[in-house]
mmCIF file of C-alpha atoms and ligand atoms in Angstrom:
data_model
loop_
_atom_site.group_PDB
_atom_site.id
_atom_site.type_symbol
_atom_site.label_atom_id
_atom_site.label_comp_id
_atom_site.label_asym_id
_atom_site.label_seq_id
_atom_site.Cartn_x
_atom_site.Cartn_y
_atom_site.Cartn_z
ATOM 1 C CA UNK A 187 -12.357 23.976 11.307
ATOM 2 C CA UNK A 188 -9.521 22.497 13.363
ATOM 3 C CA UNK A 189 -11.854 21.678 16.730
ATOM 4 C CA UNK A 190 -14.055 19.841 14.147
ATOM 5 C CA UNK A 191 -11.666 17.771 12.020
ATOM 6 C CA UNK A 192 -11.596 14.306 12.040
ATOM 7 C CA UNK A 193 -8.430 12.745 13.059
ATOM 8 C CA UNK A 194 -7.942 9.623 10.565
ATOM 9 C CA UNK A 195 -6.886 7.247 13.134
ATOM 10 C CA UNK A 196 -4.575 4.257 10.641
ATOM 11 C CA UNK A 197 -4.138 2.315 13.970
ATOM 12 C CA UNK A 198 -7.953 2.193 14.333
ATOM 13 C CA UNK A 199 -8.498 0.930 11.215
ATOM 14 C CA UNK A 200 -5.744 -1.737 10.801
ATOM 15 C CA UNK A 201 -6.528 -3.098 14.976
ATOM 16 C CA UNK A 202 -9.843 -3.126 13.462
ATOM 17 C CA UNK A 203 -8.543 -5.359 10.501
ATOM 18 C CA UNK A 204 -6.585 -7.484 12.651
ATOM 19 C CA UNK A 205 -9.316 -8.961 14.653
ATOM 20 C CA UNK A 206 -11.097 -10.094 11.524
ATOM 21 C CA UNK A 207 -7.985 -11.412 9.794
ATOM 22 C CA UNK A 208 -6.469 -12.836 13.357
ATOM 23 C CA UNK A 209 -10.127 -14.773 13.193
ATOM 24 C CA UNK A 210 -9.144 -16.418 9.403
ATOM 25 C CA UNK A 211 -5.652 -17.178 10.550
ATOM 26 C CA UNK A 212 -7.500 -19.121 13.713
ATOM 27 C CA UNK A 213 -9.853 -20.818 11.462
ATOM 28 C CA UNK A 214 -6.645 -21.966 9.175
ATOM 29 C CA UNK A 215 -4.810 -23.466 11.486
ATOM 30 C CA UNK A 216 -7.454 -25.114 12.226
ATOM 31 C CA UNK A 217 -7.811 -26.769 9.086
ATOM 32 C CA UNK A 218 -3.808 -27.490 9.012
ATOM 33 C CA UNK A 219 -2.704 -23.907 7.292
ATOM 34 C CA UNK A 220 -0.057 -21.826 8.078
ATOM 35 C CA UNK A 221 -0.609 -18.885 6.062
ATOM 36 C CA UNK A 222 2.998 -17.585 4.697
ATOM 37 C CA UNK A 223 4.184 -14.435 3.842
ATOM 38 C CA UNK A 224 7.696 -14.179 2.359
ATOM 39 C CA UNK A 225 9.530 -11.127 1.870
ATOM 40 C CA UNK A 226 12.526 -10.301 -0.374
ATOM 41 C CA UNK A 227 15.179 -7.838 0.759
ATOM 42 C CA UNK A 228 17.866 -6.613 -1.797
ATOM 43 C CA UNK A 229 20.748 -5.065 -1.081
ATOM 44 C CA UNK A 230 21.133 -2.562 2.140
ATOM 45 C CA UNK A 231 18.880 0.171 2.620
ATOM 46 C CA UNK A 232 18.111 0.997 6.274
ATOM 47 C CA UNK A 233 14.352 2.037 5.129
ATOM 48 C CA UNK A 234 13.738 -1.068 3.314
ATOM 49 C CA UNK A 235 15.281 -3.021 6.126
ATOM 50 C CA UNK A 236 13.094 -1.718 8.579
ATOM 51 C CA UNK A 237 10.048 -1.905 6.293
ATOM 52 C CA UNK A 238 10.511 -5.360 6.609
ATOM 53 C CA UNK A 239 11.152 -5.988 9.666
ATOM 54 C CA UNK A 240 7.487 -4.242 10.536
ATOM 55 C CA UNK A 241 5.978 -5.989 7.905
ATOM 56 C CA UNK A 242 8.046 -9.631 10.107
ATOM 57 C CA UNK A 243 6.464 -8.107 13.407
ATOM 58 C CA UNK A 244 3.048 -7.475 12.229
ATOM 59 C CA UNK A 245 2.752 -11.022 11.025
ATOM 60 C CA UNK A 246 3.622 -12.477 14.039
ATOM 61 C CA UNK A 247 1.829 -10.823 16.291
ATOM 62 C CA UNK A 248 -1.507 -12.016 14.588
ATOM 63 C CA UNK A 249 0.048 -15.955 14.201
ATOM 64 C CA UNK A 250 1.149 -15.693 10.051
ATOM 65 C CA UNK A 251 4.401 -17.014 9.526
ATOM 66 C CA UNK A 252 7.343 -14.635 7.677
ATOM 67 C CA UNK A 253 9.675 -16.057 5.663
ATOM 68 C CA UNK A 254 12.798 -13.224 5.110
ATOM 69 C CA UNK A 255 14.907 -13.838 1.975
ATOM 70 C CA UNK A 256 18.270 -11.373 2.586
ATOM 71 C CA UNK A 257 20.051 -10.778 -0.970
ATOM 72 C CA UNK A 258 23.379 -9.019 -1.079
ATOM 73 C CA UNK A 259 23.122 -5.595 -3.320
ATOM 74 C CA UNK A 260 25.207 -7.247 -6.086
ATOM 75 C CA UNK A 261 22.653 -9.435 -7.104
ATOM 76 C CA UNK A 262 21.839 -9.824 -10.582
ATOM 77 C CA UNK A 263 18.273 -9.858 -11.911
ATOM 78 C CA UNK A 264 18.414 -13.563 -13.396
ATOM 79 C CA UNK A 265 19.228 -14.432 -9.501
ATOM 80 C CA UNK A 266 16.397 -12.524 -8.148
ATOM 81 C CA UNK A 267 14.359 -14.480 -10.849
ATOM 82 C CA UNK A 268 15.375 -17.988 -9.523
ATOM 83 C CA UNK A 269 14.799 -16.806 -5.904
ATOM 84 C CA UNK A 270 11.261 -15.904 -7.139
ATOM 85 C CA UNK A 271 10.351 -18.928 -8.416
ATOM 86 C CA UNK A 272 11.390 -20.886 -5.841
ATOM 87 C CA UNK A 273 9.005 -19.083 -3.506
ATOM 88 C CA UNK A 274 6.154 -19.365 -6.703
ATOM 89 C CA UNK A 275 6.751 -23.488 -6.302
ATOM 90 C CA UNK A 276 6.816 -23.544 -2.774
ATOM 91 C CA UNK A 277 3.516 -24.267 -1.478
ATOM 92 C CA UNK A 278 3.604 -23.458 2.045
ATOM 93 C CA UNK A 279 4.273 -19.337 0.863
ATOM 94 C CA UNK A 280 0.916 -17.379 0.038
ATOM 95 C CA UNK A 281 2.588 -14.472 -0.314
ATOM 96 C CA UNK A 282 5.551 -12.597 -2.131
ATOM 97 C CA UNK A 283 6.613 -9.163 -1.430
ATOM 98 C CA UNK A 284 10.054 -7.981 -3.179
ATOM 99 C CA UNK A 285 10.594 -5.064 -1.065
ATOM 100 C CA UNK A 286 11.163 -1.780 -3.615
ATOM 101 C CA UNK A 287 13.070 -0.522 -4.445
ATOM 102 C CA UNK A 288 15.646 -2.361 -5.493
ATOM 103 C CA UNK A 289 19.693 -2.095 -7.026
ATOM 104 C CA UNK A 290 19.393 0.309 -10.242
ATOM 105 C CA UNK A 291 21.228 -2.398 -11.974
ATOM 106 C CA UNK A 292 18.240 -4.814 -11.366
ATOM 107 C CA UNK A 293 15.230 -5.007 -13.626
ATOM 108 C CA UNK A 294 12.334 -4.420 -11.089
ATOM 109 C CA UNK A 295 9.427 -5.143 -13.488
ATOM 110 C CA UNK A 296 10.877 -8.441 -15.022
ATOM 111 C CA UNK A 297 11.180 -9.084 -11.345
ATOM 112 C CA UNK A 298 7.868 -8.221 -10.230
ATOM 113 C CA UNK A 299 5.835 -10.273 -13.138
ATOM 114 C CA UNK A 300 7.657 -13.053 -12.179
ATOM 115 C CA UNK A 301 5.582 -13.365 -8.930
ATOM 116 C CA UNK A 302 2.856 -15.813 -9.976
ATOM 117 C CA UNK A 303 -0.685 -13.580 -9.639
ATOM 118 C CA UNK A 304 -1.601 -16.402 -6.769
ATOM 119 C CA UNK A 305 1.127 -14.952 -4.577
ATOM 120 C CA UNK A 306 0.975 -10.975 -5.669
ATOM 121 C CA UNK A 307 -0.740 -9.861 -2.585
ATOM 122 C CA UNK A 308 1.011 -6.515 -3.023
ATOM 123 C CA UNK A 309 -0.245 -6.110 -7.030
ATOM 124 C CA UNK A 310 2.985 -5.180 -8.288
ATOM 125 C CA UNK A 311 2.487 -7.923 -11.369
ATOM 126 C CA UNK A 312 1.158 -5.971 -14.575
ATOM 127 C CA UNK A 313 -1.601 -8.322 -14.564
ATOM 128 C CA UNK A 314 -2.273 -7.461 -10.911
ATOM 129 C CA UNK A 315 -2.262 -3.379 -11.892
ATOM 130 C CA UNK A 316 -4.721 -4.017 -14.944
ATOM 131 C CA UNK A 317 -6.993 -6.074 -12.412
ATOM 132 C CA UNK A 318 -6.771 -3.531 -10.118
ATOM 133 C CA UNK A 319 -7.714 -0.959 -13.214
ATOM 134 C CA UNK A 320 -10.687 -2.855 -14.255
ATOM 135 C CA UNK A 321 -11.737 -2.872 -10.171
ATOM 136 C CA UNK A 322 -11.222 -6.936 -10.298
ATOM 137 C CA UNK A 323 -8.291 -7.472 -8.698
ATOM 138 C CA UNK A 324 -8.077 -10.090 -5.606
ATOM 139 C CA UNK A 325 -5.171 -8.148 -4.091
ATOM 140 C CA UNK A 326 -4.820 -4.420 -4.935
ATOM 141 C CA UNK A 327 -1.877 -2.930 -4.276
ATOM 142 C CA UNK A 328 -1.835 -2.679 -0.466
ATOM 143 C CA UNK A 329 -1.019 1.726 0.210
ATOM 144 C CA UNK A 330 -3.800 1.974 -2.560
ATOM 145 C CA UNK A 331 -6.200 0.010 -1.239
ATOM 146 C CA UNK A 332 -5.487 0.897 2.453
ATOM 147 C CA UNK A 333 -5.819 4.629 1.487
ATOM 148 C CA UNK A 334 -9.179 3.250 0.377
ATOM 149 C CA UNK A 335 -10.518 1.325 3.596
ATOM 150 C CA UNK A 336 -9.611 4.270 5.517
ATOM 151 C CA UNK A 337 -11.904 6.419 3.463
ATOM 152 C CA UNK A 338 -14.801 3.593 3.784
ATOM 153 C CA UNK A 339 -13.625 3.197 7.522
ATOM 154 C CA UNK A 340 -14.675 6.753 8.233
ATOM 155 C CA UNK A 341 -17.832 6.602 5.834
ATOM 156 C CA UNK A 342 -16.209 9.260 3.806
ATOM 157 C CA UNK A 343 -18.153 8.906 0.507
ATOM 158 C CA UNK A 344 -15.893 9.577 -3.001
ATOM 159 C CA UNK A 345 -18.770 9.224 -5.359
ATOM 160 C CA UNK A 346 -18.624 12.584 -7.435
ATOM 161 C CA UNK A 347 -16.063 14.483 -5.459
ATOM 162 C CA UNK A 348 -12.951 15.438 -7.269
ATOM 163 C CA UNK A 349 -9.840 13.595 -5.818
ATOM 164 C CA UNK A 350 -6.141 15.257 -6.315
ATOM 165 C CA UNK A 351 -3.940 12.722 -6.424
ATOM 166 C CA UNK A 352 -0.347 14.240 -6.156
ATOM 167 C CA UNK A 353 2.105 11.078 -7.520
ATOM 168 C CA UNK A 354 1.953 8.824 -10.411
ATOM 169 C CA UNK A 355 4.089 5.991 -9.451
ATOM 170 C CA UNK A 356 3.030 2.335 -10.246
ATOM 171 C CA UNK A 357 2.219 1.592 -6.563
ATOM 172 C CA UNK A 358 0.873 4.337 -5.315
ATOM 173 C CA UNK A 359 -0.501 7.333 -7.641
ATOM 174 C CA UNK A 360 -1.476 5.405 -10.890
ATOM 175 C CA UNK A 361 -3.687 2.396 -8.674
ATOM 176 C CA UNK A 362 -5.250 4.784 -6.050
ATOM 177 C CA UNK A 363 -6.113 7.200 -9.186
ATOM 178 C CA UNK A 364 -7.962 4.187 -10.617
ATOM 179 C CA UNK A 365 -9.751 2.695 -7.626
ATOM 180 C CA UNK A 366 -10.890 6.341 -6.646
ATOM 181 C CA UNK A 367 -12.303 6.737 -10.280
ATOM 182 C CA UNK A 368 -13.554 3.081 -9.749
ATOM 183 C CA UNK A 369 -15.791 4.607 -6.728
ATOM 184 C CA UNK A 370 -17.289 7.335 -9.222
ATOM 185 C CA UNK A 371 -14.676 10.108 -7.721
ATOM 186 C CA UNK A 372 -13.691 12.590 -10.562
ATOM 187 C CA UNK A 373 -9.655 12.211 -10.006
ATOM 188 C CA UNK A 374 -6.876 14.339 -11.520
ATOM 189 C CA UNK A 375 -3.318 13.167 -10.945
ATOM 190 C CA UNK A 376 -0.259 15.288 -10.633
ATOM 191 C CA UNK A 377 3.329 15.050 -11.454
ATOM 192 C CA UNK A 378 6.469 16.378 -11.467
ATOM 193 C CA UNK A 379 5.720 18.001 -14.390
ATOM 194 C CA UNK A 380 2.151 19.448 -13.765
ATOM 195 C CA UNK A 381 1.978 23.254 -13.996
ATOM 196 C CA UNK A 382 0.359 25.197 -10.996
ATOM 197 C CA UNK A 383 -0.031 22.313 -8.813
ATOM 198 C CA UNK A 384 -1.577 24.390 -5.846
ATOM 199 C CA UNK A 385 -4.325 26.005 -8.305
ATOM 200 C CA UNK A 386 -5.528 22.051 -8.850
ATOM 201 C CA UNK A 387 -5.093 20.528 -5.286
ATOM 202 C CA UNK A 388 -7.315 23.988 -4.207
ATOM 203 C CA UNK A 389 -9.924 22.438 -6.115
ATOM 204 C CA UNK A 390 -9.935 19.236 -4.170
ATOM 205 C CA UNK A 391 -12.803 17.780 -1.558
ATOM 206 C CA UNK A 392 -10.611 14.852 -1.491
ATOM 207 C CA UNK A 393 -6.553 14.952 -1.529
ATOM 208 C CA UNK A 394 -4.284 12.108 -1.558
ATOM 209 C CA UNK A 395 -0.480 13.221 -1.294
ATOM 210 C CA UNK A 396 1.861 10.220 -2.407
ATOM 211 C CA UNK A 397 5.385 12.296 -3.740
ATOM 212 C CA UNK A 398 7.924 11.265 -1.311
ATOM 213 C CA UNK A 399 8.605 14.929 -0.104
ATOM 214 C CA UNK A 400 8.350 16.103 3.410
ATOM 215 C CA UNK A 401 5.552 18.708 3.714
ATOM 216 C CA UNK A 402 4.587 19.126 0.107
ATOM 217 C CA UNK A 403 1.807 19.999 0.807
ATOM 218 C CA UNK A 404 0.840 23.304 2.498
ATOM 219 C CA UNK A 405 -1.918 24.480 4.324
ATOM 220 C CA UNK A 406 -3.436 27.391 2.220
ATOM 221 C CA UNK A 407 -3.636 24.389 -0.960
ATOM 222 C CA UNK A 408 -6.008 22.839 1.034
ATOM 223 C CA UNK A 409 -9.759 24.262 -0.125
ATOM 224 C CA UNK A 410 -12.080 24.287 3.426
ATOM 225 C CA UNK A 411 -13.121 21.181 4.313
ATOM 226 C CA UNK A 412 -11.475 18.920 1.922
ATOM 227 C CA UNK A 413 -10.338 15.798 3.181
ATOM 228 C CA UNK A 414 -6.915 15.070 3.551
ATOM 229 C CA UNK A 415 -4.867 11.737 2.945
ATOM 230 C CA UNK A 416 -1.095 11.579 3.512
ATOM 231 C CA UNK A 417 0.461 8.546 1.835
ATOM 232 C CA UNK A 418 4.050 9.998 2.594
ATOM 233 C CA UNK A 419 6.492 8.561 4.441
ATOM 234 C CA UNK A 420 9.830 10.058 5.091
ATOM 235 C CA UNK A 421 12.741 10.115 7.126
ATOM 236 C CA UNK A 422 12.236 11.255 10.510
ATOM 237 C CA UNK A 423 8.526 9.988 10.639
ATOM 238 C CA UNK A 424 7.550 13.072 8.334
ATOM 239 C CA UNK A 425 4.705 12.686 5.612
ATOM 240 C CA UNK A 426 4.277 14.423 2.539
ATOM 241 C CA UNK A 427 1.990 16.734 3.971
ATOM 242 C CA UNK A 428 2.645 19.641 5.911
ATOM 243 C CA UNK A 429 -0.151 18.071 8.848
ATOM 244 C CA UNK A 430 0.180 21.163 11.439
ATOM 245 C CA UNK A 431 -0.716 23.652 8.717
ATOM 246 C CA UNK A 432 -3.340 21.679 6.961
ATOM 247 C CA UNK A 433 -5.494 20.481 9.761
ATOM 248 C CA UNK A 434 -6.725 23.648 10.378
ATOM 249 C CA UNK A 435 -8.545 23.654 6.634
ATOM 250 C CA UNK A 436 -9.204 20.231 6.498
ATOM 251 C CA UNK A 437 -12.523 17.989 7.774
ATOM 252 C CA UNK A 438 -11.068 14.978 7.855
ATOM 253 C CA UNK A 439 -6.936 14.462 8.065
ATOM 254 C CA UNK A 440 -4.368 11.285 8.377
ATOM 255 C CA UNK A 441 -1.422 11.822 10.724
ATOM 256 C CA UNK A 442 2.138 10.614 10.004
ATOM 257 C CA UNK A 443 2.918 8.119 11.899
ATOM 258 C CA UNK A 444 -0.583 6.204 12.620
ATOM 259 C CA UNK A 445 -2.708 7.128 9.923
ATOM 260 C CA UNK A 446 -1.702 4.970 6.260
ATOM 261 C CA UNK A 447 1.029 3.349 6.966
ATOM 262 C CA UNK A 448 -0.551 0.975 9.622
ATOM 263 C CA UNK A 449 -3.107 -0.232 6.957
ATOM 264 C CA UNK A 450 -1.039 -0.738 4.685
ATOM 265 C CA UNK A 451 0.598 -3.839 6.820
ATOM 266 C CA UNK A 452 -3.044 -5.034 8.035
ATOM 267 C CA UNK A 453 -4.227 -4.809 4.258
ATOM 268 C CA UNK A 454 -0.558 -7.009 3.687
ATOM 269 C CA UNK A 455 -1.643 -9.523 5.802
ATOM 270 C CA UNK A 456 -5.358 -9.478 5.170
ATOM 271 C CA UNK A 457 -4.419 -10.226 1.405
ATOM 272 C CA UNK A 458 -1.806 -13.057 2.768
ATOM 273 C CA UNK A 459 -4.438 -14.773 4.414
ATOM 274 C CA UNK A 460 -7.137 -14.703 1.893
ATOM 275 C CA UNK A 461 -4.557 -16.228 -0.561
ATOM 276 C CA UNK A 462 -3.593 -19.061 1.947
ATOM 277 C CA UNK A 463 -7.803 -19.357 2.058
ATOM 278 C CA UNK A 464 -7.742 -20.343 -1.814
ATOM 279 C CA UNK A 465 -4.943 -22.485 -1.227
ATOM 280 C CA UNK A 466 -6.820 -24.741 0.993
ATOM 281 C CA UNK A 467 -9.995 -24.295 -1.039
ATOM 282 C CA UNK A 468 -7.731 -25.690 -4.236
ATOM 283 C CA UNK A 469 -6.836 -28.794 -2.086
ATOM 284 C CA UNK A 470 -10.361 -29.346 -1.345
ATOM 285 C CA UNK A 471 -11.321 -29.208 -4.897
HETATM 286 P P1 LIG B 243 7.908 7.617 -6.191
HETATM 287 O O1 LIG B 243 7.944 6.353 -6.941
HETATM 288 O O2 LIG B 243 9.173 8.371 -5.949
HETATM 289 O O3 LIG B 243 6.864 8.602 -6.897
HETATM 290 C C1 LIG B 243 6.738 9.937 -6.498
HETATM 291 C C2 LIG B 243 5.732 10.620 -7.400
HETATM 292 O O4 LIG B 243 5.659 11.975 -6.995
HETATM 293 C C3 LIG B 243 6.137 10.604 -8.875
HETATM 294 O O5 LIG B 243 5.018 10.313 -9.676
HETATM 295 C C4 LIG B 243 6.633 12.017 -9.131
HETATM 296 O O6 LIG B 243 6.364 12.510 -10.423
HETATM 297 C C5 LIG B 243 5.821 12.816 -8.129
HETATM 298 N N1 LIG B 243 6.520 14.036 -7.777
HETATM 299 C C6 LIG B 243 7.807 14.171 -7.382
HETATM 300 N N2 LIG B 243 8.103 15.469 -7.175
HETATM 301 C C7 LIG B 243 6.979 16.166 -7.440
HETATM 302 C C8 LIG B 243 6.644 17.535 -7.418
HETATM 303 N N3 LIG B 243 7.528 18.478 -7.075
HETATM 304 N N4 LIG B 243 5.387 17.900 -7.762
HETATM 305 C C9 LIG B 243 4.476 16.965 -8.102
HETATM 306 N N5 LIG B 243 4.727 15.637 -8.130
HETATM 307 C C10 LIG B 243 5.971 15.251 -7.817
HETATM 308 O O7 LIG B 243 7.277 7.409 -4.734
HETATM 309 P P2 LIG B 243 6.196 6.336 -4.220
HETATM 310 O O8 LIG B 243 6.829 5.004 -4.094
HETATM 311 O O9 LIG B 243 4.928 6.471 -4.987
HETATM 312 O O10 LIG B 243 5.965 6.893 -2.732
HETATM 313 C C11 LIG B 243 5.420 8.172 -2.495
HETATM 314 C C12 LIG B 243 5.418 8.423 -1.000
HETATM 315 O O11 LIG B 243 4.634 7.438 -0.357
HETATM 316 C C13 LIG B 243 6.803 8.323 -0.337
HETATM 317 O O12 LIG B 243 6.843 9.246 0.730
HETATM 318 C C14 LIG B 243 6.844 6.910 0.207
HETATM 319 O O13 LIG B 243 7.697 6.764 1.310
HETATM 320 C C15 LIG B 243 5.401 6.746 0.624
HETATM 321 N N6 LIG B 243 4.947 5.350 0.695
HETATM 322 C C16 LIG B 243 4.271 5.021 1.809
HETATM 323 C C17 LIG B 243 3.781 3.740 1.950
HETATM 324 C C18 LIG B 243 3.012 3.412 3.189
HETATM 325 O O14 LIG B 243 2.803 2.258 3.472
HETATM 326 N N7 LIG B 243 2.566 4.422 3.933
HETATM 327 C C19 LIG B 243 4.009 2.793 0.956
HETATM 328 C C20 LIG B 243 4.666 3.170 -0.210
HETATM 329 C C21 LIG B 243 5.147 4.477 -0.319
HETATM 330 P P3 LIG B 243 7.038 11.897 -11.763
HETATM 331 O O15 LIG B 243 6.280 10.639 -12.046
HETATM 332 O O16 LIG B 243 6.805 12.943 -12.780
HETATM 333 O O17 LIG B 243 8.468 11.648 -11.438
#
């Protein structure tokens, strides 16, 4: 199989993104808009920190504007609150991101619903996740829905395949589980706690790793031909799948580095931008 797999090329896909949203951003300024992104950093984790410093690079290299807000670890969640707000009220920001996770001693979800749905271009706010449920959201969350456009991308149909989703978390496994049953894929997700975890992904024509664990998944899991999408991202540039072992099985596979995690930034921006778009279409209403 190896000689014919597809190599899911991320970098592809997200230059491909970038010319359309670089376009928008063009057409903005035109019009007087700066579309904003603003990013919230708590604390001091060297992952986070360089998250956000990609997520900084990527928007300006295609001319949106990244505002960094640096918190120190101690702070409490009724100060991550007022920070939020002052970003809801300011109207030259389109977008929040509060970069995850953060300080146990915070409460992330009173944190995340207080970004106004406007500005949730990463749908972290419950009503973003219920919009995204219902397939009506205006900004899914962004790994979700770049898993997604890579799939489309590389006309890789989900209607009636079964999708393994291995993760559950409210970013990741829980919204890509919905939006793949939302294309007519019949999904199972997996846990920690689901029993014989290789018997299930075997079954799969479409796998979607998202556990945070460096080559979780091995190469005799994967059933021939299935297609293979590695959310993962851990230290040392190493995804959740084991890629070496798998690609062999596998008709269509993402690396790790260049395959998800690129989209996931263009799909950042792309939201950004469409949200600074209604902005201006409020002002002309
Ligand atoms: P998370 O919140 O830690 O969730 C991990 C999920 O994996 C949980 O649902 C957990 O189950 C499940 N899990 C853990 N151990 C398992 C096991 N042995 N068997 C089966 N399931 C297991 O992680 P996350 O935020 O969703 O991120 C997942 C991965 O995606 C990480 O590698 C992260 O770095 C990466 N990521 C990448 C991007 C990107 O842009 N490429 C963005 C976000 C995250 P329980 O619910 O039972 O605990």
């Amino acid at each position: 199989m190896s000689d014919n797999t597809l190599i899911l090329n991320g970098q592809t896909v997200a230059d491909y993104m970038r010319e359309e949203t670089g376009a928008k951003v063009k057409e903005l300024k035109e019009q007087g808009i700066q579309p904003c992104l603003a990013t919230i950093l708590v604390g001091d984790d060297p992952s986070s920190a360089t998250y956000v410093r990609m997520k900084g690079n990527a928007c300006a290299r295609i001319g949106v504007e990244s505002i960094k807000v640096v918190l120190p670890a101690e702070t409490t969640t009724e100060e991550l609150i007022q920070e939020i707000n002052k970003l809801n009220q300011d109207p030259s920001v389109h977008g929040i991101l509060l970069q995850h996770p953060v300080p146990h001693h915070i409460d992330e979800r009173a944190c995340f619903d207080t970004i106004s749905i406007e500005k949730d271009v990463d749908g972290v706010t419950t009503l973003g996740y219920a919009l995204n449920a219902f397939g009506e959201a205006d900004y899914p969350s962004c790994t979700p829905q770049a898993i997604i456009r890579i799939l489309d991308f590389y006309n890789i149909s989900m209607e009636g395949k079964h999708a393994v989703v291995i993760g559950r978390s409210p970013i990741l496994g829980k919204p890509v589980s919905a939006m793949l049953l939302n294309r007519n894929a019949t999904v199972t997700t997996c846990h920690s706690r689901t029993v014989n975890i290789e018997a299930i992904v075997k079954q799969a024509d479409i796998v979607v790793a998202a556990v945070g664990k460096p080559n979780f998944v091995q190469g005799d899991w994967i059933k021939p031909g299935a297609v293979v999408v590695d959310a993962g991202y851990n230290k040392g540039n190493i995804g959740d799948v084991d890629y070496d072992a798998c690609l062999p099985h596998s008709s269509a596979i993402t690396p790790v580095p260049g395959g998800v995690g690129p989209v996931t930034i263009a799909t950042l921006i792309e939201h950004t931008v469409k949200s600074a778009y209604k902005s201006l279409l409020k002002q002309e209403q």
